[in-house]
Structures are given as C-alpha cells and as structure tokens.
Short mmCIF file of C-alpha atoms in Angstrom, two decimals:
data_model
loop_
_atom_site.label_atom_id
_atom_site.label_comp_id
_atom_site.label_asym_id
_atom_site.label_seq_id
_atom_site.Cartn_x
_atom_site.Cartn_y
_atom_site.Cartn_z
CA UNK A 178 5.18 -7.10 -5.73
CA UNK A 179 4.71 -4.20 -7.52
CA UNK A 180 5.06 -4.29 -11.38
CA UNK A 181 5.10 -1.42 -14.64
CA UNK A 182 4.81 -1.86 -18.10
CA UNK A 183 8.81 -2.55 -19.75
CA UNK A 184 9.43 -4.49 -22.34
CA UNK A 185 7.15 -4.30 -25.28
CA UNK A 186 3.80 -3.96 -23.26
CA UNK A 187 5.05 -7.28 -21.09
CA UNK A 188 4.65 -6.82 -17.89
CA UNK A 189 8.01 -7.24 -15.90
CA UNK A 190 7.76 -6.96 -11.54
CA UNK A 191 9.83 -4.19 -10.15
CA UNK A 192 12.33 -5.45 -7.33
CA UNK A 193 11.50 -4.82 -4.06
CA UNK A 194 13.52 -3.60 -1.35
CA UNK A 195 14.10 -6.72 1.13
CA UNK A 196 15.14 -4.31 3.83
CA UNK A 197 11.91 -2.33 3.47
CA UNK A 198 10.13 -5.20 3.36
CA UNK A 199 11.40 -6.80 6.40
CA UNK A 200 10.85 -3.02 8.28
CA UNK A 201 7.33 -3.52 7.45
CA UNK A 202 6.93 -6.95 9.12
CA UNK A 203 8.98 -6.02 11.85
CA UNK A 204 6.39 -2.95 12.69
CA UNK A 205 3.82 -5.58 12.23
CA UNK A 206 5.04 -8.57 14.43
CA UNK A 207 6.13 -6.02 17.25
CA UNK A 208 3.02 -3.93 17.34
CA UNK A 209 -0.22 -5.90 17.76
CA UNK A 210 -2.97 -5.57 20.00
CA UNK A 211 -2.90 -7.80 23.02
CA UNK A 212 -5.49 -9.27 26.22
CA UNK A 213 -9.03 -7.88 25.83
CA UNK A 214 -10.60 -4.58 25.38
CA UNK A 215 -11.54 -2.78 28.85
CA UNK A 216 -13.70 -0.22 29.89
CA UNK A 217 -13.47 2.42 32.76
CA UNK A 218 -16.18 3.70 34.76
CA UNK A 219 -15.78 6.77 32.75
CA UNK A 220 -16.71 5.26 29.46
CA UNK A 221 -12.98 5.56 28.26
CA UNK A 222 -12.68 1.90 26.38
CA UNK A 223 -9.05 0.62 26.21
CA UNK A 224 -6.76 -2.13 24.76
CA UNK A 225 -2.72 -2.67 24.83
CA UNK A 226 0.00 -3.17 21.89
CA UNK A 227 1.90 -5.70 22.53
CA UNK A 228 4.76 -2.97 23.08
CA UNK A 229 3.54 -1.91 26.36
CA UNK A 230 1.66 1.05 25.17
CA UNK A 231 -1.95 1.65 26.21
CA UNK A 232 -4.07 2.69 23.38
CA UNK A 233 -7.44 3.95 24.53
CA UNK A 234 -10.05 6.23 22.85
CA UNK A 235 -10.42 10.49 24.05
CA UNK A 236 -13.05 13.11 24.08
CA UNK A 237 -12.16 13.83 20.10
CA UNK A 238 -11.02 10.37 19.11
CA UNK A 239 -11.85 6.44 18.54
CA UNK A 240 -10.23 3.76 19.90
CA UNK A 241 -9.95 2.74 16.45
CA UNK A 242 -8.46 6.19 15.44
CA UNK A 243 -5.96 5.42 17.94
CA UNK A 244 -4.80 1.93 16.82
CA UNK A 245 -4.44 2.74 13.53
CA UNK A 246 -2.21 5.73 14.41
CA UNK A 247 -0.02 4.02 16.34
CA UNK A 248 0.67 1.20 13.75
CA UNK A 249 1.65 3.53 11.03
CA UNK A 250 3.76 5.82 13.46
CA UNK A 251 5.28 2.13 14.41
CA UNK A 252 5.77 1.75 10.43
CA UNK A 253 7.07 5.13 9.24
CA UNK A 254 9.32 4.90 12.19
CA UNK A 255 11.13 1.07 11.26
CA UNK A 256 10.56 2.15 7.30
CA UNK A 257 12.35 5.53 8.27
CA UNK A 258 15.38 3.44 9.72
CA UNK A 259 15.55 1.22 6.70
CA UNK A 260 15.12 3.84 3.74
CA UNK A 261 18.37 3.74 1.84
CA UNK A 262 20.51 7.28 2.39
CA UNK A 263 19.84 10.11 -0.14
CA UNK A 264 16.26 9.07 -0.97
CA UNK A 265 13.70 12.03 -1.75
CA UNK A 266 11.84 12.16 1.95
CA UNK A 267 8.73 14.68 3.15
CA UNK A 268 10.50 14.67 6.69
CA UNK A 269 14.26 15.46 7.20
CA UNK A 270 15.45 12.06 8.84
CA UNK A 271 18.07 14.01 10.82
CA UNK A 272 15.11 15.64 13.04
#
C-alpha cells in the first residue's frame, strides 16, 4: 500500500484500487512459466507460460528478456482493461 505525507506530517495510506489490484494478480496467476526448460539442437533454449505461449530466446535476445516481456505485456494488457475511464494514459486505449 502506497502512502504520502497528509495530516500534520502523519503518515496516512492512500487507497488502492481493488480492481487494479486484482488485474495484477490475475496477469500473475494466468501467466507463469510451466514443465522444464528445453533446448534444440540449434542452441535455441525454451520454456512455456502456462497460457500456451512458447517463450524461447533469439539471435538478439535472452530467454530471460523474453519472459519478462511477456509478463508485463500480460500486465499492461489486464491493468489496461481495469483502468477506470478518463484516466491520463501514454497509449490511446481505443487502439
């Protein structure tokens, strides 16, 4: 929980947003790594998210690089869905 300083100096927490908060579990419980990591005979080193999608290092980019990635795209994307209408956004919500 996030707090500021209200009050007189006391410390007071700042509400927040259940339906943000449950968007962020939700990209958590649905997108976790799954079975154990592989490697093809061309060196390319893979694992899978538990929703279906293959995530596997390339010639510019870690496996690693690749997870994390995908689990924010998997956040933004639920977050996105729950932001309340009219708030101040970097990416027009309608594209």
């Amino acid at each position: 929980m996030s707090t500021s300083e209200r009050d007189g100096g006391r410390r007071v927490p700042e509400p927040v947003s259940a339906a943000l908060r449950d968007a962020k579990e939700r990209a958590r419980a649905t997108h976790y790594t799954v079975g154990t990591l592989r490697s093809d005979p061309d060196g390319t080193l893979w694992l899978e998210c538990s929703c279906g999608t293959v995530l596997r290092n390339g010639p510019t980019w870690s496996l690693d690089e690749h997870v994390r990635l995908h689990r924010a795209e998997a956040k933004y994307l639920e977050l996105s869905a729950a932001a309340p209408p009219g708030i101040p956004r970097l990416i027009d919500p309608g594209r």
